[in-house]
mmCIF file of N, CA and C in Angstrom:
data_model
loop_
_atom_site.group_PDB
_atom_site.id
_atom_site.type_symbol
_atom_site.label_atom_id
_atom_site.label_comp_id
_atom_site.label_asym_id
_atom_site.label_seq_id
_atom_site.Cartn_x
_atom_site.Cartn_y
_atom_site.Cartn_z
ATOM 1 N N UNK A 1 -113.841 -85.263 -115.192
ATOM 2 C CA UNK A 1 -113.070 -84.055 -115.287
ATOM 3 C C UNK A 1 -113.878 -82.978 -114.550
ATOM 4 N N UNK A 2 -113.213 -81.907 -114.070
ATOM 5 C CA UNK A 2 -113.805 -80.889 -113.305
ATOM 6 C C UNK A 2 -113.288 -79.547 -113.917
ATOM 7 N N UNK A 3 -113.963 -78.446 -113.641
ATOM 8 C CA UNK A 3 -113.431 -77.176 -114.087
ATOM 9 C C UNK A 3 -112.033 -76.767 -113.313
ATOM 10 N N UNK A 4 -111.089 -76.381 -114.137
ATOM 11 C CA UNK A 4 -109.809 -76.059 -113.545
ATOM 12 C C UNK A 4 -110.064 -74.994 -112.488
ATOM 13 N N UNK A 5 -109.294 -75.117 -111.323
ATOM 14 C CA UNK A 5 -109.364 -74.116 -110.110
ATOM 15 C C UNK A 5 -108.084 -73.590 -109.943
ATOM 16 N N UNK A 6 -108.004 -72.545 -109.039
ATOM 17 C CA UNK A 6 -106.836 -71.946 -108.763
ATOM 18 C C UNK A 6 -106.601 -71.885 -107.174
ATOM 19 N N UNK A 7 -105.279 -71.849 -106.958
ATOM 20 C CA UNK A 7 -105.142 -71.714 -105.361
ATOM 21 C C UNK A 7 -104.431 -70.454 -105.042
ATOM 22 N N UNK A 8 -104.792 -69.780 -104.077
ATOM 23 C CA UNK A 8 -104.138 -68.546 -103.658
ATOM 24 C C UNK A 8 -104.177 -68.414 -102.219
ATOM 25 N N UNK A 9 -103.421 -67.518 -101.778
ATOM 26 C CA UNK A 9 -103.600 -67.202 -100.116
ATOM 27 C C UNK A 9 -104.865 -66.792 -99.775
ATOM 28 N N UNK A 10 -105.570 -66.027 -100.824
ATOM 29 C CA UNK A 10 -107.026 -65.475 -100.526
ATOM 30 C C UNK A 10 -108.044 -66.600 -100.435
ATOM 31 N N UNK A 11 -107.763 -67.788 -101.014
ATOM 32 C CA UNK A 11 -108.668 -68.828 -101.121
ATOM 33 C C UNK A 11 -108.480 -69.755 -99.969
ATOM 34 N N UNK A 12 -107.596 -69.781 -99.103
ATOM 35 C CA UNK A 12 -107.274 -70.612 -98.062
ATOM 36 C C UNK A 12 -108.253 -70.364 -96.902
ATOM 37 N N UNK A 13 -108.690 -71.397 -96.290
ATOM 38 C CA UNK A 13 -109.544 -71.293 -95.190
ATOM 39 C C UNK A 13 -108.759 -71.851 -93.901
ATOM 40 N N UNK A 14 -109.349 -72.038 -92.656
ATOM 41 C CA UNK A 14 -108.659 -72.450 -91.505
ATOM 42 C C UNK A 14 -108.451 -73.939 -91.595
ATOM 43 N N UNK A 15 -109.185 -74.554 -92.410
ATOM 44 C CA UNK A 15 -108.900 -76.061 -92.530
ATOM 45 C C UNK A 15 -107.783 -76.437 -93.505
ATOM 46 N N UNK A 16 -107.278 -75.487 -94.181
ATOM 47 C CA UNK A 16 -106.123 -75.771 -95.025
ATOM 48 C C UNK A 16 -106.276 -75.383 -96.393
ATOM 49 N N UNK A 17 -107.465 -75.032 -96.763
ATOM 50 C CA UNK A 17 -107.493 -74.430 -98.121
ATOM 51 C C UNK A 17 -108.898 -75.040 -98.894
ATOM 52 N N UNK A 18 -109.038 -74.248 -99.869
ATOM 53 C CA UNK A 18 -110.307 -74.571 -100.861
ATOM 54 C C UNK A 18 -110.002 -74.176 -102.151
ATOM 55 N N UNK A 19 -110.543 -74.687 -103.165
ATOM 56 C CA UNK A 19 -110.194 -74.376 -104.604
ATOM 57 C C UNK A 19 -111.231 -73.213 -105.043
ATOM 58 N N UNK A 20 -110.669 -72.307 -105.908
ATOM 59 C CA UNK A 20 -111.576 -71.324 -106.511
ATOM 60 C C UNK A 20 -111.694 -71.509 -108.025
ATOM 61 N N UNK A 21 -112.846 -71.450 -108.682
ATOM 62 C CA UNK A 21 -113.038 -71.569 -109.978
ATOM 63 C C UNK A 21 -113.011 -70.074 -110.371
ATOM 64 N N UNK A 22 -112.025 -69.665 -111.335
ATOM 65 C CA UNK A 22 -111.896 -68.398 -111.952
ATOM 66 C C UNK A 22 -112.136 -68.312 -113.360
ATOM 67 N N UNK A 23 -112.711 -67.190 -113.777
ATOM 68 C CA UNK A 23 -113.061 -66.985 -115.255
ATOM 69 C C UNK A 23 -111.711 -67.176 -116.069
ATOM 70 N N UNK A 24 -110.632 -66.838 -115.586
ATOM 71 C CA UNK A 24 -109.420 -67.013 -116.505
ATOM 72 C C UNK A 24 -108.995 -68.453 -116.737
ATOM 73 N N UNK A 25 -109.567 -69.511 -115.957
ATOM 74 C CA UNK A 25 -109.417 -70.886 -116.138
ATOM 75 C C UNK A 25 -110.445 -71.436 -117.004
ATOM 76 N N UNK A 26 -110.305 -71.728 -118.245
ATOM 77 C CA UNK A 26 -111.385 -72.218 -119.022
ATOM 78 C C UNK A 26 -111.410 -73.639 -119.312
ATOM 79 N N UNK A 27 -110.489 -74.406 -118.801
ATOM 80 C CA UNK A 27 -110.228 -75.813 -119.193
ATOM 81 C C UNK A 27 -110.920 -76.633 -118.175
ATOM 82 N N UNK A 28 -111.010 -77.926 -118.427
ATOM 83 C CA UNK A 28 -111.456 -78.900 -117.403
ATOM 84 C C UNK A 28 -110.190 -79.593 -117.324
ATOM 85 N N UNK A 29 -110.008 -80.160 -115.825
ATOM 86 C CA UNK A 29 -108.896 -80.991 -115.734
ATOM 87 C C UNK A 29 -109.183 -82.112 -114.878
ATOM 88 N N UNK A 30 -108.265 -83.123 -114.873
ATOM 89 C CA UNK A 30 -108.263 -84.280 -113.998
ATOM 90 C C UNK A 30 -106.882 -84.786 -113.704
ATOM 91 N N UNK A 31 -106.635 -85.659 -112.686
ATOM 92 C CA UNK A 31 -105.306 -86.161 -112.462
ATOM 93 C C UNK A 31 -105.398 -87.685 -112.689
ATOM 94 N N UNK A 32 -104.459 -88.276 -113.476
ATOM 95 C CA UNK A 32 -104.400 -89.775 -113.666
ATOM 96 C C UNK A 32 -103.173 -90.138 -112.735
ATOM 97 N N UNK A 33 -103.543 -91.033 -111.659
ATOM 98 C CA UNK A 33 -102.484 -91.288 -110.652
ATOM 99 C C UNK A 33 -102.225 -92.884 -110.754
ATOM 100 N N UNK A 34 -103.165 -93.674 -111.636
ATOM 101 C CA UNK A 34 -103.074 -95.061 -111.436
ATOM 102 C C UNK A 34 -103.009 -95.799 -112.769
ATOM 103 N N UNK A 35 -103.259 -95.258 -113.890
ATOM 104 C CA UNK A 35 -103.328 -96.008 -115.050
ATOM 105 C C UNK A 35 -101.816 -96.456 -115.464
ATOM 106 N N UNK A 36 -101.928 -97.433 -116.473
ATOM 107 C CA UNK A 36 -100.749 -97.980 -117.006
ATOM 108 C C UNK A 36 -100.012 -96.931 -117.722
ATOM 109 N N UNK A 37 -100.726 -96.162 -118.516
ATOM 110 C CA UNK A 37 -100.089 -94.925 -119.298
ATOM 111 C C UNK A 37 -99.546 -93.953 -118.338
ATOM 112 N N UNK A 38 -100.272 -93.546 -117.378
ATOM 113 C CA UNK A 38 -99.544 -92.607 -116.424
ATOM 114 C C UNK A 38 -98.265 -93.001 -115.881
ATOM 115 N N UNK A 39 -98.404 -94.359 -115.462
ATOM 116 C CA UNK A 39 -97.070 -94.944 -114.812
ATOM 117 C C UNK A 39 -95.920 -94.947 -115.805
ATOM 118 N N UNK A 40 -96.246 -95.391 -117.061
ATOM 119 C CA UNK A 40 -95.252 -95.265 -117.952
ATOM 120 C C UNK A 40 -94.660 -93.942 -118.360
ATOM 121 N N UNK A 41 -95.523 -92.963 -118.219
ATOM 122 C CA UNK A 41 -95.000 -91.546 -118.496
ATOM 123 C C UNK A 41 -94.197 -91.231 -117.390
ATOM 124 N N UNK A 42 -94.686 -91.420 -116.007
ATOM 125 C CA UNK A 42 -93.824 -91.090 -114.905
ATOM 126 C C UNK A 42 -92.503 -91.765 -114.812
ATOM 127 N N UNK A 43 -92.286 -93.044 -115.287
ATOM 128 C CA UNK A 43 -91.294 -93.907 -115.295
ATOM 129 C C UNK A 43 -90.241 -93.139 -116.322
ATOM 130 N N UNK A 44 -90.759 -92.792 -117.422
ATOM 131 C CA UNK A 44 -89.951 -92.136 -118.570
ATOM 132 C C UNK A 44 -89.379 -90.800 -118.036
ATOM 133 N N UNK A 45 -90.179 -90.178 -117.225
ATOM 134 C CA UNK A 45 -89.783 -88.775 -116.758
ATOM 135 C C UNK A 45 -88.573 -89.080 -115.758
ATOM 136 N N UNK A 46 -88.670 -90.061 -114.959
ATOM 137 C CA UNK A 46 -87.584 -90.471 -113.947
ATOM 138 C C UNK A 46 -86.289 -90.738 -114.757
ATOM 139 N N UNK A 47 -86.443 -91.519 -115.865
ATOM 140 C CA UNK A 47 -85.161 -91.735 -116.623
ATOM 141 C C UNK A 47 -84.730 -90.590 -117.322
ATOM 142 N N UNK A 48 -85.496 -89.800 -117.949
ATOM 143 C CA UNK A 48 -84.956 -88.459 -118.580
ATOM 144 C C UNK A 48 -84.329 -87.602 -117.613
ATOM 145 N N UNK A 49 -84.907 -87.442 -116.529
ATOM 146 C CA UNK A 49 -84.381 -86.636 -115.495
ATOM 147 C C UNK A 49 -83.194 -87.264 -114.581
ATOM 148 N N UNK A 50 -82.719 -88.515 -114.938
ATOM 149 C CA UNK A 50 -81.775 -89.188 -114.206
ATOM 150 C C UNK A 50 -81.888 -89.362 -112.672
ATOM 151 N N UNK A 51 -83.224 -89.519 -112.375
ATOM 152 C CA UNK A 51 -83.587 -89.478 -111.009
ATOM 153 C C UNK A 51 -83.342 -90.871 -110.338
ATOM 154 N N UNK A 52 -82.882 -91.973 -111.020
ATOM 155 C CA UNK A 52 -82.608 -93.133 -110.438
ATOM 156 C C UNK A 52 -83.826 -93.984 -110.506
ATOM 157 N N UNK A 53 -83.901 -95.050 -109.663
ATOM 158 C CA UNK A 53 -85.032 -96.037 -109.840
ATOM 159 C C UNK A 53 -86.366 -95.328 -109.595
ATOM 160 N N UNK A 54 -87.386 -95.641 -110.273
ATOM 161 C CA UNK A 54 -88.689 -95.073 -110.125
ATOM 162 C C UNK A 54 -89.389 -95.366 -108.807
ATOM 163 N N UNK A 55 -89.826 -94.484 -108.214
ATOM 164 C CA UNK A 55 -90.526 -94.730 -106.891
ATOM 165 C C UNK A 55 -91.716 -93.948 -106.892
ATOM 166 N N UNK A 56 -92.894 -94.782 -106.767
ATOM 167 C CA UNK A 56 -94.246 -94.116 -106.993
ATOM 168 C C UNK A 56 -94.553 -92.958 -106.231
ATOM 169 N N UNK A 57 -94.181 -93.117 -104.742
ATOM 170 C CA UNK A 57 -94.508 -92.070 -103.966
ATOM 171 C C UNK A 57 -93.696 -90.848 -104.029
ATOM 172 N N UNK A 58 -92.691 -90.871 -104.990
ATOM 173 C CA UNK A 58 -91.945 -89.620 -105.367
ATOM 174 C C UNK A 58 -92.527 -89.034 -106.516
ATOM 175 N N UNK A 59 -93.451 -89.405 -107.126
ATOM 176 C CA UNK A 59 -94.061 -88.868 -108.321
ATOM 177 C C UNK A 59 -95.507 -88.375 -108.142
ATOM 178 N N UNK A 60 -95.950 -87.351 -108.798
ATOM 179 C CA UNK A 60 -97.369 -86.669 -108.761
ATOM 180 C C UNK A 60 -97.974 -87.457 -109.911
ATOM 181 N N UNK A 61 -99.434 -87.240 -109.863
ATOM 182 C CA UNK A 61 -100.202 -87.764 -110.880
ATOM 183 C C UNK A 61 -100.008 -86.890 -112.106
ATOM 184 N N UNK A 62 -100.437 -87.424 -113.276
ATOM 185 C CA UNK A 62 -100.359 -86.817 -114.556
ATOM 186 C C UNK A 62 -101.563 -85.833 -114.695
ATOM 187 N N UNK A 63 -101.320 -84.588 -114.807
ATOM 188 C CA UNK A 63 -102.610 -83.640 -114.960
ATOM 189 C C UNK A 63 -102.989 -83.689 -116.440
ATOM 190 N N UNK A 64 -104.332 -83.820 -116.690
ATOM 191 C CA UNK A 64 -104.839 -83.908 -117.888
ATOM 192 C C UNK A 64 -105.814 -82.639 -118.069
ATOM 193 N N UNK A 65 -105.521 -81.918 -119.225
ATOM 194 C CA UNK A 65 -106.381 -80.650 -119.396
ATOM 195 C C UNK A 65 -107.038 -80.888 -120.706
ATOM 196 N N UNK A 66 -108.389 -80.306 -120.640
ATOM 197 C CA UNK A 66 -109.131 -80.333 -121.802
ATOM 198 C C UNK A 66 -109.726 -78.920 -122.155
ATOM 199 N N UNK A 67 -109.464 -78.619 -123.386
ATOM 200 C CA UNK A 67 -110.047 -77.232 -123.904
ATOM 201 C C UNK A 67 -111.076 -77.393 -124.915
ATOM 202 N N UNK A 68 -112.170 -76.912 -124.649
ATOM 203 C CA UNK A 68 -113.145 -77.141 -125.769
ATOM 204 C C UNK A 68 -112.889 -76.085 -126.805
ATOM 205 N N UNK A 69 -113.722 -76.117 -127.867
ATOM 206 C CA UNK A 69 -113.502 -75.040 -129.027
ATOM 207 C C UNK A 69 -114.050 -73.724 -128.443
ATOM 208 N N UNK A 70 -113.074 -72.781 -128.666
ATOM 209 C CA UNK A 70 -113.249 -71.467 -128.123
ATOM 210 C C UNK A 70 -112.471 -71.260 -126.776
ATOM 211 N N UNK A 71 -112.121 -72.259 -126.116
ATOM 212 C CA UNK A 71 -111.421 -72.008 -124.989
ATOM 213 C C UNK A 71 -109.906 -72.021 -125.165
ATOM 214 N N UNK A 72 -109.201 -71.360 -124.238
ATOM 215 C CA UNK A 72 -107.713 -71.178 -124.507
ATOM 216 C C UNK A 72 -106.994 -71.001 -123.183
ATOM 217 N N UNK A 73 -105.830 -71.123 -123.139
ATOM 218 C CA UNK A 73 -104.898 -70.864 -121.905
ATOM 219 C C UNK A 73 -104.800 -69.290 -121.821
ATOM 220 N N UNK A 74 -105.296 -68.610 -120.728
ATOM 221 C CA UNK A 74 -105.264 -67.250 -120.471
ATOM 222 C C UNK A 74 -104.201 -67.022 -119.428
ATOM 223 N N UNK A 75 -103.215 -66.214 -119.650
ATOM 224 C CA UNK A 75 -102.255 -65.967 -118.696
ATOM 225 C C UNK A 75 -102.765 -65.550 -117.337
ATOM 226 N N UNK A 76 -102.421 -66.001 -116.243
ATOM 227 C CA UNK A 76 -102.978 -65.574 -115.083
ATOM 228 C C UNK A 76 -101.816 -65.797 -113.907
ATOM 229 N N UNK A 77 -102.106 -65.250 -112.696
ATOM 230 C CA UNK A 77 -101.288 -65.352 -111.535
ATOM 231 C C UNK A 77 -102.064 -66.042 -110.408
ATOM 232 N N UNK A 78 -101.614 -67.165 -109.951
ATOM 233 C CA UNK A 78 -102.144 -67.701 -108.692
ATOM 234 C C UNK A 78 -100.890 -68.109 -107.941
ATOM 235 N N UNK A 79 -100.703 -67.795 -106.734
ATOM 236 C CA UNK A 79 -99.511 -67.953 -105.998
ATOM 237 C C UNK A 79 -99.606 -68.091 -104.580
ATOM 238 N N UNK A 80 -98.630 -68.496 -103.886
ATOM 239 C CA UNK A 80 -98.614 -68.505 -102.521
ATOM 240 C C UNK A 80 -97.406 -67.500 -102.030
ATOM 241 N N UNK A 81 -97.853 -66.493 -101.219
ATOM 242 C CA UNK A 81 -96.853 -65.526 -100.780
ATOM 243 C C UNK A 81 -95.535 -66.243 -100.059
ATOM 244 N N UNK A 82 -94.512 -65.643 -99.960
ATOM 245 C CA UNK A 82 -93.297 -66.201 -99.256
ATOM 246 C C UNK A 82 -93.571 -66.698 -97.872
ATOM 247 N N UNK A 83 -94.325 -65.996 -97.185
ATOM 248 C CA UNK A 83 -94.652 -66.260 -95.735
ATOM 249 C C UNK A 83 -95.965 -67.253 -95.639
ATOM 250 N N UNK A 84 -96.519 -67.851 -96.637
ATOM 251 C CA UNK A 84 -97.630 -68.608 -96.530
ATOM 252 C C UNK A 84 -97.700 -69.678 -95.452
ATOM 253 N N UNK A 85 -96.533 -70.323 -95.301
ATOM 254 C CA UNK A 85 -96.503 -71.374 -94.161
ATOM 255 C C UNK A 85 -95.196 -71.416 -93.575
ATOM 256 N N UNK A 86 -95.212 -71.545 -92.406
ATOM 257 C CA UNK A 86 -93.719 -71.555 -91.688
ATOM 258 C C UNK A 86 -93.158 -73.056 -91.858
ATOM 259 N N UNK A 87 -94.061 -74.096 -92.214
ATOM 260 C CA UNK A 87 -93.587 -75.416 -92.505
ATOM 261 C C UNK A 87 -92.775 -75.652 -93.718
ATOM 262 N N UNK A 88 -92.662 -74.648 -94.674
ATOM 263 C CA UNK A 88 -92.030 -74.849 -96.100
ATOM 264 C C UNK A 88 -91.380 -73.583 -96.364
ATOM 265 N N UNK A 89 -90.236 -73.633 -97.041
ATOM 266 C CA UNK A 89 -89.603 -72.420 -97.647
ATOM 267 C C UNK A 89 -90.117 -72.055 -98.989
ATOM 268 N N UNK A 90 -90.956 -71.042 -99.062
ATOM 269 C CA UNK A 90 -91.578 -70.719 -100.347
ATOM 270 C C UNK A 90 -90.721 -69.659 -101.072
ATOM 271 N N UNK A 91 -89.739 -69.069 -100.385
ATOM 272 C CA UNK A 91 -89.053 -67.971 -100.978
ATOM 273 C C UNK A 91 -87.878 -68.479 -101.821
ATOM 274 N N UNK A 92 -88.016 -68.311 -103.315
ATOM 275 C CA UNK A 92 -86.977 -68.796 -104.146
ATOM 276 C C UNK A 92 -85.600 -68.231 -103.981
ATOM 277 N N UNK A 93 -85.672 -66.962 -103.394
ATOM 278 C CA UNK A 93 -84.379 -66.155 -103.212
ATOM 279 C C UNK A 93 -83.541 -66.928 -102.084
ATOM 280 N N UNK A 94 -84.210 -67.748 -101.196
ATOM 281 C CA UNK A 94 -83.592 -68.414 -99.997
ATOM 282 C C UNK A 94 -83.573 -69.865 -100.407
ATOM 283 N N UNK A 95 -83.581 -70.380 -101.717
ATOM 284 C CA UNK A 95 -83.554 -71.630 -101.990
ATOM 285 C C UNK A 95 -84.848 -72.565 -101.971
ATOM 286 N N UNK A 96 -86.058 -71.803 -101.668
ATOM 287 C CA UNK A 96 -87.319 -72.359 -101.701
ATOM 288 C C UNK A 96 -87.972 -72.353 -103.061
ATOM 289 N N UNK A 97 -89.015 -72.890 -103.239
ATOM 290 C CA UNK A 97 -89.825 -73.042 -104.406
ATOM 291 C C UNK A 97 -91.399 -73.229 -104.104
ATOM 292 N N UNK A 98 -92.167 -72.837 -105.108
ATOM 293 C CA UNK A 98 -93.607 -73.228 -104.974
ATOM 294 C C UNK A 98 -93.960 -74.250 -105.968
#
């Protein structure tokens, strides 16, 4: 597990980006991409969402968060502006998403 990080347009460098550790992120996190449990969770999500046959490369890893005593989720904003990349439509008003 590692400290939770945030991505924002201010944190990106010319190589494509870097993570920033912010004081508003108090948790530790990791991604489980290969365990039997993670695969079962992803397969169940496919069924619940009626996405058809489970395809591994269509699924993200399962994000695992750990909060220690005294830590908590603190509301925060980290985002990508609508014009972040010409390769992707980030603007939800025009059908995009982040």
